[in-house]
Tab-separated table of C-alpha atoms and ligand atoms in Angstrom:
chain	number	residue	atom	x	y	z
A	521	UNK	CA	106.297	-8.766	-154.010
A	522	UNK	CA	107.900	-5.925	-152.088
A	523	UNK	CA	107.788	-2.107	-152.216
A	524	UNK	CA	109.054	-0.003	-155.108
A	525	UNK	CA	112.284	1.976	-154.613
A	526	UNK	CA	113.332	4.839	-156.894
A	527	UNK	CA	116.797	6.367	-157.107
A	528	UNK	CA	116.821	9.903	-158.518
A	529	UNK	CA	120.292	10.981	-159.639
A	530	UNK	CA	121.292	7.420	-160.501
A	531	UNK	CA	124.194	8.454	-162.735
A	532	UNK	CA	125.807	11.070	-160.429
A	533	UNK	CA	128.736	10.620	-158.019
A	534	UNK	CA	126.559	9.624	-155.031
A	535	UNK	CA	124.047	7.743	-157.222
A	536	UNK	CA	126.855	5.540	-158.519
A	537	UNK	CA	127.891	4.688	-154.947
A	538	UNK	CA	124.224	4.005	-154.163
A	539	UNK	CA	124.144	1.400	-156.944
A	540	UNK	CA	127.306	-0.205	-155.484
A	541	UNK	CA	125.532	-0.343	-152.116
A	542	UNK	CA	122.403	-1.913	-153.652
A	543	UNK	CA	124.560	-4.460	-155.477
A	544	UNK	CA	126.582	-5.230	-152.338
A	545	UNK	CA	123.585	-5.916	-150.034
A	546	UNK	CA	123.059	-9.598	-149.242
A	547	UNK	CA	119.331	-9.107	-149.713
A	548	UNK	CA	117.048	-6.132	-150.353
A	549	UNK	CA	113.373	-5.689	-149.426
A	550	UNK	CA	112.394	-4.112	-152.777
A	551	UNK	CA	110.068	-5.670	-155.335
A	552	UNK	CA	111.188	-3.171	-157.997
A	553	UNK	CA	114.012	-0.644	-158.298
A	554	UNK	CA	113.637	2.347	-160.657
A	555	UNK	CA	116.610	4.429	-161.785
A	556	UNK	CA	115.882	8.064	-162.634
A	557	UNK	CA	118.139	10.863	-163.906
A	558	UNK	CA	118.083	13.967	-166.084
A	559	UNK	CA	116.897	13.652	-169.698
A	560	UNK	CA	120.603	13.699	-170.723
A	561	UNK	CA	121.264	10.365	-168.952
A	562	UNK	CA	117.895	8.756	-169.709
A	563	UNK	CA	118.136	5.542	-171.710
A	564	UNK	CA	121.462	4.548	-170.166
A	565	UNK	CA	121.576	0.889	-169.041
A	566	UNK	CA	122.829	0.043	-165.533
A	567	UNK	CA	122.892	-3.418	-163.971
A	568	UNK	CA	121.391	-3.546	-160.481
A	569	UNK	CA	121.354	-6.867	-158.614
A	570	UNK	CA	121.822	-8.811	-161.839
A	571	UNK	CA	119.070	-7.024	-163.751
A	572	UNK	CA	119.791	-4.522	-166.515
A	573	UNK	CA	117.717	-1.390	-165.833
A	574	UNK	CA	117.105	1.510	-168.194
A	575	UNK	CA	117.489	4.965	-166.640
A	576	UNK	CA	114.208	6.910	-166.839
A	577	UNK	CA	113.968	10.670	-167.409
A	578	UNK	CA	112.805	12.676	-164.395
A	579	UNK	CA	109.061	13.385	-164.824
A	580	UNK	CA	106.079	13.342	-162.425
A	581	UNK	CA	104.771	10.006	-163.788
A	582	UNK	CA	107.961	8.074	-162.907
A	583	UNK	CA	106.954	8.348	-159.232
A	584	UNK	CA	103.599	6.621	-159.754
A	585	UNK	CA	103.578	3.433	-157.693
A	586	UNK	CA	106.883	4.311	-155.963
A	587	UNK	CA	106.939	3.798	-152.170
A	588	UNK	CA	110.357	5.279	-151.360
A	589	UNK	CA	112.240	7.728	-153.618
A	590	UNK	CA	115.871	8.503	-152.783
A	591	UNK	CA	117.191	11.815	-154.146
A	592	UNK	CA	120.933	12.253	-154.787
A	593	UNK	CA	120.746	15.478	-156.804
A	594	UNK	CA	121.621	19.181	-156.306
A	595	UNK	CA	119.535	21.291	-153.888
A	596	UNK	CA	117.444	23.017	-156.573
A	597	UNK	CA	116.427	19.718	-158.236
A	598	UNK	CA	115.421	18.221	-154.870
A	599	UNK	CA	113.568	21.395	-153.887
A	600	UNK	CA	111.447	21.054	-157.014
A	601	UNK	CA	111.041	17.285	-157.317
A	602	UNK	CA	110.946	15.778	-153.803
A	603	UNK	CA	107.528	17.425	-153.154
A	604	UNK	CA	106.291	16.070	-156.508
A	605	UNK	CA	107.383	12.550	-155.522
A	606	UNK	CA	105.637	13.010	-152.147
A	607	UNK	CA	102.435	14.237	-153.842
A	608	UNK	CA	102.448	11.086	-155.953
A	609	UNK	CA	102.549	8.964	-152.784
A	610	UNK	CA	106.262	8.222	-152.287
A	611	UNK	CA	108.292	9.020	-149.189
A	612	UNK	CA	111.159	11.167	-150.484
A	613	UNK	CA	114.502	10.582	-148.764
A	614	UNK	CA	116.571	13.580	-149.777
A	615	UNK	CA	120.336	13.873	-149.627
A	616	UNK	CA	120.452	17.562	-150.579
A	617	UNK	CA	120.459	20.606	-148.330
A	618	UNK	CA	117.005	21.724	-149.538
A	619	UNK	CA	114.889	20.474	-146.603
A	620	UNK	CA	117.287	19.688	-143.746
A	621	UNK	CA	116.303	22.593	-141.532
A	622	UNK	CA	112.583	22.497	-142.388
A	623	UNK	CA	110.820	21.877	-139.037
A	624	UNK	CA	108.358	19.567	-140.822
A	625	UNK	CA	111.145	17.402	-142.242
A	626	UNK	CA	113.038	15.019	-139.958
A	627	UNK	CA	116.845	14.924	-140.334
A	628	UNK	CA	117.791	11.326	-139.701
A	629	UNK	CA	120.874	9.314	-138.790
A	630	UNK	CA	119.456	5.869	-138.001
A	631	UNK	CA	121.937	5.139	-135.167
A	632	UNK	CA	120.910	8.370	-133.431
A	633	UNK	CA	117.237	9.168	-134.179
A	634	UNK	CA	115.714	6.341	-136.263
A	635	UNK	CA	112.329	6.931	-134.559
A	636	UNK	CA	112.007	10.258	-136.428
A	637	UNK	CA	111.336	8.506	-139.781
A	638	UNK	CA	107.670	8.166	-138.764
A	639	UNK	CA	107.236	11.942	-138.180
A	640	UNK	CA	107.210	13.247	-141.764
A	641	UNK	CA	104.198	15.512	-142.387
A	642	UNK	CA	105.560	16.619	-145.778
A	643	UNK	CA	106.367	13.059	-146.875
A	644	UNK	CA	110.039	14.060	-146.980
A	645	UNK	CA	112.950	12.868	-144.814
A	646	UNK	CA	116.328	14.607	-145.063
A	647	UNK	CA	119.794	13.106	-144.996
A	648	UNK	CA	122.490	15.256	-143.313
A	649	UNK	CA	125.518	16.858	-144.933
A	650	UNK	CA	128.459	14.451	-145.236
A	651	UNK	CA	130.634	16.493	-142.869
A	652	UNK	CA	128.074	16.339	-140.056
A	653	UNK	CA	127.367	12.678	-140.828
A	654	UNK	CA	131.011	11.660	-140.664
A	655	UNK	CA	131.045	12.213	-136.896
A	656	UNK	CA	127.387	11.651	-135.937
A	657	UNK	CA	127.469	7.922	-135.093
A	658	UNK	CA	130.418	8.489	-132.730
A	659	UNK	CA	129.153	11.747	-131.209
A	660	UNK	CA	125.605	10.372	-130.832
A	661	UNK	CA	126.855	7.306	-128.937
A	662	UNK	CA	128.827	9.505	-126.524
A	663	UNK	CA	125.888	11.896	-126.088
A	664	UNK	CA	123.609	9.031	-124.980
A	665	UNK	CA	126.039	8.137	-122.169
A	666	UNK	CA	127.496	11.445	-121.026
A	667	UNK	CA	125.179	14.266	-122.236
A	668	UNK	CA	126.843	16.482	-124.851
A	669	UNK	CA	126.938	20.248	-124.214
A	670	UNK	CA	129.618	21.633	-126.571
A	671	UNK	CA	131.277	20.606	-129.801
A	672	UNK	CA	134.347	22.253	-131.358
A	673	UNK	CA	135.433	20.630	-134.614
A	674	UNK	CA	137.868	21.095	-137.461
A	675	UNK	CA	137.143	19.162	-140.648
A	676	UNK	CA	139.587	17.743	-143.184
A	677	UNK	CA	137.312	17.308	-146.194
A	678	UNK	CA	137.905	15.209	-149.282
A	679	UNK	CA	137.528	16.623	-152.795
A	680	UNK	CA	134.723	14.218	-153.773
A	681	UNK	CA	132.507	16.295	-151.453
A	682	UNK	CA	132.567	18.738	-154.372
A	683	UNK	CA	131.478	15.980	-156.791
A	684	UNK	CA	133.163	14.540	-159.855
A	685	UNK	CA	134.546	18.002	-160.758
A	686	UNK	CA	136.413	18.106	-157.427
A	687	UNK	CA	138.016	14.709	-157.993
A	688	UNK	CA	138.996	15.534	-161.577
A	689	UNK	CA	140.557	18.805	-160.441
A	690	UNK	CA	142.719	17.137	-157.775
A	691	UNK	CA	143.963	14.503	-160.234
A	692	UNK	CA	144.743	17.222	-162.818
A	693	UNK	CA	146.643	19.243	-160.197
A	694	UNK	CA	148.580	16.132	-159.125
A	695	UNK	CA	149.647	15.534	-162.753
A	696	UNK	CA	150.662	19.193	-163.087
A	697	UNK	CA	153.113	19.049	-160.158
A	698	UNK	CA	154.296	15.442	-160.553
A	699	UNK	CA	158.099	15.303	-160.533
A	700	UNK	CA	158.430	19.060	-159.855
A	701	UNK	CA	160.219	20.384	-156.785
A	702	UNK	CA	157.433	22.786	-155.841
A	703	UNK	CA	155.830	23.709	-152.538
A	704	UNK	CA	159.047	25.374	-151.382
A	705	UNK	CA	158.457	29.048	-152.214
A	706	UNK	CA	155.231	31.041	-151.928
A	707	UNK	CA	153.272	30.869	-155.176
A	708	UNK	CA	155.327	28.130	-156.871
A	709	UNK	CA	152.421	25.630	-156.756
A	710	UNK	CA	150.076	28.185	-158.331
A	711	UNK	CA	152.708	28.913	-161.000
A	712	UNK	CA	153.091	25.189	-161.808
A	713	UNK	CA	149.331	24.847	-162.232
A	714	UNK	CA	149.143	27.913	-164.480
A	715	UNK	CA	152.044	26.588	-166.548
A	716	UNK	CA	150.105	23.316	-167.000
A	717	UNK	CA	147.067	25.260	-168.245
A	718	UNK	CA	145.008	24.896	-165.046
A	719	UNK	CA	143.459	28.244	-164.207
A	720	UNK	CA	142.196	28.867	-160.671
A	721	UNK	CA	138.882	30.240	-161.995
A	722	UNK	CA	138.060	26.842	-163.493
A	723	UNK	CA	138.569	25.054	-160.166
A	724	UNK	CA	135.735	24.148	-157.766
A	725	UNK	CA	138.142	25.203	-154.996
A	726	UNK	CA	139.287	28.755	-154.189
A	727	UNK	CA	143.017	27.860	-154.027
A	728	UNK	CA	145.300	25.027	-155.190
A	729	UNK	CA	144.477	21.762	-153.396
A	730	UNK	CA	147.581	19.826	-154.342
A	731	UNK	CA	150.438	20.162	-151.801
A	732	UNK	CA	148.101	22.419	-149.854
A	733	UNK	CA	145.176	22.692	-147.420
A	734	UNK	CA	142.382	25.213	-148.019
A	735	UNK	CA	140.402	26.572	-145.063
A	736	UNK	CA	137.176	26.845	-147.019
A	737	UNK	CA	134.228	24.635	-148.044
A	738	UNK	CA	130.821	25.781	-149.254
A	739	UNK	CA	129.613	29.348	-149.768
A	740	UNK	CA	130.071	32.544	-147.751
A	741	UNK	CA	127.433	33.211	-145.091
A	742	UNK	CA	127.079	35.913	-142.432
A	743	UNK	CA	130.040	37.103	-140.334
A	744	UNK	CA	132.635	35.128	-142.301
A	745	UNK	CA	131.177	31.670	-141.645
A	746	UNK	CA	130.951	29.171	-144.508
A	747	UNK	CA	127.726	27.344	-145.351
A	748	UNK	CA	129.476	24.098	-144.473
A	749	UNK	CA	130.396	25.331	-140.970
A	750	UNK	CA	126.835	26.470	-140.305
A	751	UNK	CA	125.491	23.116	-141.543
A	752	UNK	CA	127.699	21.300	-139.018
A	753	UNK	CA	126.267	23.490	-136.250
A	754	UNK	CA	122.599	23.496	-137.236
A	755	UNK	CA	122.372	19.881	-138.336
A	756	UNK	CA	124.194	18.539	-135.237
A	757	UNK	CA	121.691	20.376	-133.030
A	758	UNK	CA	118.712	18.984	-134.934
A	759	UNK	CA	119.903	15.368	-135.203
A	760	UNK	CA	120.960	15.146	-131.556
A	761	UNK	CA	117.821	16.984	-130.404
A	762	UNK	CA	119.856	19.583	-128.461
A	763	UNK	CA	118.637	22.998	-129.723
A	764	UNK	CA	121.071	24.865	-127.482
A	765	UNK	CA	124.162	22.778	-128.272
A	766	UNK	CA	127.207	25.047	-128.483
A	767	UNK	CA	129.011	24.292	-131.747
A	768	UNK	CA	131.957	25.888	-133.488
A	769	UNK	CA	133.372	24.436	-136.702
A	770	UNK	CA	136.215	25.249	-139.076
A	771	UNK	CA	135.870	23.407	-142.388
A	772	UNK	CA	139.029	22.705	-144.365
A	773	UNK	CA	139.523	21.011	-147.743
A	774	UNK	CA	142.508	18.662	-148.029
A	775	UNK	CA	144.020	16.744	-150.982
A	776	UNK	CA	142.179	13.495	-150.233
A	777	UNK	CA	139.905	11.948	-152.873
A	778	UNK	CA	137.223	10.406	-150.629
A	779	UNK	CA	136.695	10.221	-146.830
A	780	UNK	CA	136.131	13.208	-144.621
A	781	UNK	CA	137.960	13.448	-141.293
A	782	UNK	CA	137.192	15.591	-138.257
A	783	UNK	CA	139.154	16.531	-135.155
A	784	UNK	CA	136.476	16.719	-132.461
A	785	UNK	CA	136.601	18.421	-129.036
A	786	UNK	CA	133.449	17.372	-127.175
A	787	UNK	CA	132.293	18.643	-123.773
A	788	UNK	CA	129.852	16.640	-121.633
A	789	UNK	CA	127.568	17.180	-118.638
A	790	UNK	CA	129.116	14.208	-116.862
A	791	UNK	CA	132.659	13.065	-116.190
A	792	UNK	CA	134.079	10.804	-118.883
A	793	UNK	CA	137.269	8.788	-119.148
A	794	UNK	CA	139.066	7.471	-122.226
A	795	UNK	CA	138.351	3.925	-121.043
A	796	UNK	CA	134.621	4.637	-120.797
A	797	UNK	CA	134.642	6.285	-124.233
A	798	UNK	CA	136.421	3.260	-125.719
A	799	UNK	CA	133.671	1.033	-124.274
A	800	UNK	CA	130.934	3.237	-125.762
A	801	UNK	CA	132.592	3.189	-129.184
A	802	UNK	CA	133.168	-0.570	-129.041
A	803	UNK	CA	129.460	-1.092	-128.249
A	804	UNK	CA	128.284	0.992	-131.250
A	805	UNK	CA	128.061	-1.412	-134.229
A	806	UNK	CA	128.691	1.244	-136.889
A	807	UNK	CA	131.807	2.607	-135.159
A	808	UNK	CA	135.225	0.982	-135.447
A	809	UNK	CA	137.772	1.953	-132.817
A	810	UNK	CA	141.293	2.277	-134.255
A	811	UNK	CA	143.221	3.670	-131.323
A	812	UNK	CA	146.712	2.445	-130.514
A	813	UNK	CA	149.031	5.374	-131.227
A	814	UNK	CA	152.020	3.587	-129.647
A	815	UNK	CA	151.743	1.105	-132.513
A	816	UNK	CA	151.041	3.843	-135.089
A	817	UNK	CA	147.399	2.769	-135.230
A	818	UNK	CA	144.816	5.484	-135.896
A	819	UNK	CA	142.263	6.137	-138.641
A	820	UNK	CA	143.446	7.750	-141.876
A	821	UNK	CA	141.359	8.349	-145.027
A	822	UNK	CA	143.691	6.244	-147.182
A	823	UNK	CA	143.132	3.249	-144.894
A	824	UNK	CA	139.347	3.443	-144.501
A	825	UNK	CA	138.015	4.779	-147.845
A	826	UNK	CA	135.299	2.531	-149.275
A	827	UNK	CA	134.253	1.321	-145.820
A	828	UNK	CA	130.846	1.752	-144.239
A	829	UNK	CA	131.664	2.459	-140.563
A	830	UNK	CA	132.803	5.597	-138.794
A	831	UNK	CA	136.418	5.042	-137.724
A	832	UNK	CA	137.496	6.641	-134.427
A	833	UNK	CA	140.947	7.052	-132.883
A	834	UNK	CA	143.255	9.397	-130.947
A	835	UNK	CA	140.786	9.410	-128.046
A	836	UNK	CA	142.183	11.623	-125.281
A	837	UNK	CA	140.978	13.551	-122.288
A	838	UNK	CA	141.721	17.238	-122.750
A	839	UNK	CA	144.325	18.009	-120.084
A	840	UNK	CA	143.023	21.441	-119.151
A	841	UNK	CA	139.266	21.016	-119.570
A	842	UNK	CA	136.984	18.915	-117.353
A	843	UNK	CA	134.386	16.493	-118.777
A	844	UNK	CA	135.878	16.590	-122.269
A	845	UNK	CA	137.172	14.243	-124.922
A	846	UNK	CA	139.284	14.943	-127.969
A	847	UNK	CA	139.243	12.426	-130.805
A	848	UNK	CA	139.684	11.994	-134.564
A	849	UNK	CA	137.070	10.446	-136.859
A	850	UNK	CA	137.174	9.339	-140.483
A	851	UNK	CA	134.108	8.423	-142.546
A	852	UNK	CA	133.658	7.779	-146.255
A	853	UNK	CA	131.768	10.896	-147.359
A	854	UNK	CA	130.127	9.122	-150.296
A	855	UNK	CA	129.046	6.042	-148.315
A	856	UNK	CA	127.938	6.742	-144.708
A	857	UNK	CA	128.320	10.455	-145.479
A	858	UNK	CA	125.752	10.289	-148.283
A	859	UNK	CA	124.509	7.171	-150.100
A	860	UNK	CA	124.660	4.649	-147.249
A	861	UNK	CA	122.814	6.786	-144.696
A	862	UNK	CA	120.137	7.609	-147.310
A	863	UNK	CA	119.783	3.917	-148.101
A	864	UNK	CA	119.614	2.971	-144.400
A	865	UNK	CA	116.703	5.423	-144.025
A	866	UNK	CA	114.998	3.874	-147.085
A	867	UNK	CA	115.468	0.380	-145.629
A	868	UNK	CA	114.004	1.507	-142.304
A	869	UNK	CA	110.871	2.599	-144.235
A	870	UNK	CA	110.490	-0.605	-146.271
A	871	UNK	CA	108.524	-2.610	-143.629
A	872	UNK	CA	105.762	0.050	-143.731
A	873	UNK	CA	105.073	-0.916	-147.354
A	874	UNK	CA	105.711	-4.660	-147.262
B	1124	11C	C1	131.516	18.997	-149.203
B	1124	11C	N1	129.981	18.357	-147.446
B	1124	11C	O1	132.345	18.205	-148.735
B	1124	11C	C2	130.084	18.955	-148.767
B	1124	11C	C3	129.276	18.255	-149.816
B	1124	11C	O2	125.166	19.838	-148.047
B	1124	11C	O3	125.126	17.889	-148.936
B	1124	11C	C4	127.824	18.007	-149.438
B	1124	11C	C5	127.000	19.268	-149.367
B	1124	11C	C6	125.670	18.981	-148.757
B	1124	11C	O4	131.809	19.834	-150.044
């Protein structure tokens, strides 16, 4: 009566969105759904598709009989447990960074490289980082038509990319400055946060987020690059299957709760017009074109959060560069950026076990 699906990390930020996605699907191919989390959350009851399920503690035996196991947990937990799930016979679909660049693990965005789900010698399939994912459906569609050669992007990343702690911090900072005339002299925002008892050391971000933008996401890597910027480069190359793709990214955190945005400058082998690009976007089912600046119509996080598609607008031809397009994309970092893409991979696997 259908394959068995497991969700590891069922009580976390992405796991919670995953349960919303499972509950929102018209139908699902699964005969059984198992919810798994740390021992701390085990025993919790969560209703999935009308059935009250008890969260199980992560242990090797919980993967027995599981066909597809989705992991929405930190890198170190995935690194340890996805291979255990695979040994027990499940295909592990992992949303962490632990396996993305492993040559024996496909990195899949179904709209771009769905065929790769069958090439999984380790029994593990990786889901990209939410920043890369937020632009991949749009960039992949353009690449198919015009042949991508270069990508220069700046991200505008939401705080939920840093998990529940990121969201709580932004709300706390908003309360601390509410009604205060700050943001007018250097350091006055920091002073207002300190006065409200919010120390910078306790924040998941390296500077105040409220009334601010912070040009940093992830950890420090070589030559001043952040881990997030290198992920955008390396993962884009792997997903698109262009090992020599030239990529440069600057990742920036902004005071948005959920939905990452990116300003993209894309260079192609062939000539491309805005009209042609609009046609390509309109033909891609998971992309919604929102591009009428004369009417004030373009994608913004506040207008698209909670949605599944990638929203694209501000499509222009760069005036001084041939064969290029500039555009702006917004994608919900917890849905398509994380849970939804993982679930789409799991659904693509289901027929193998039905
Ligand atoms: C952020 N993109 O916004 C990150 C979160 O590699 O899966 C996801 C990190 C990852 O902070």
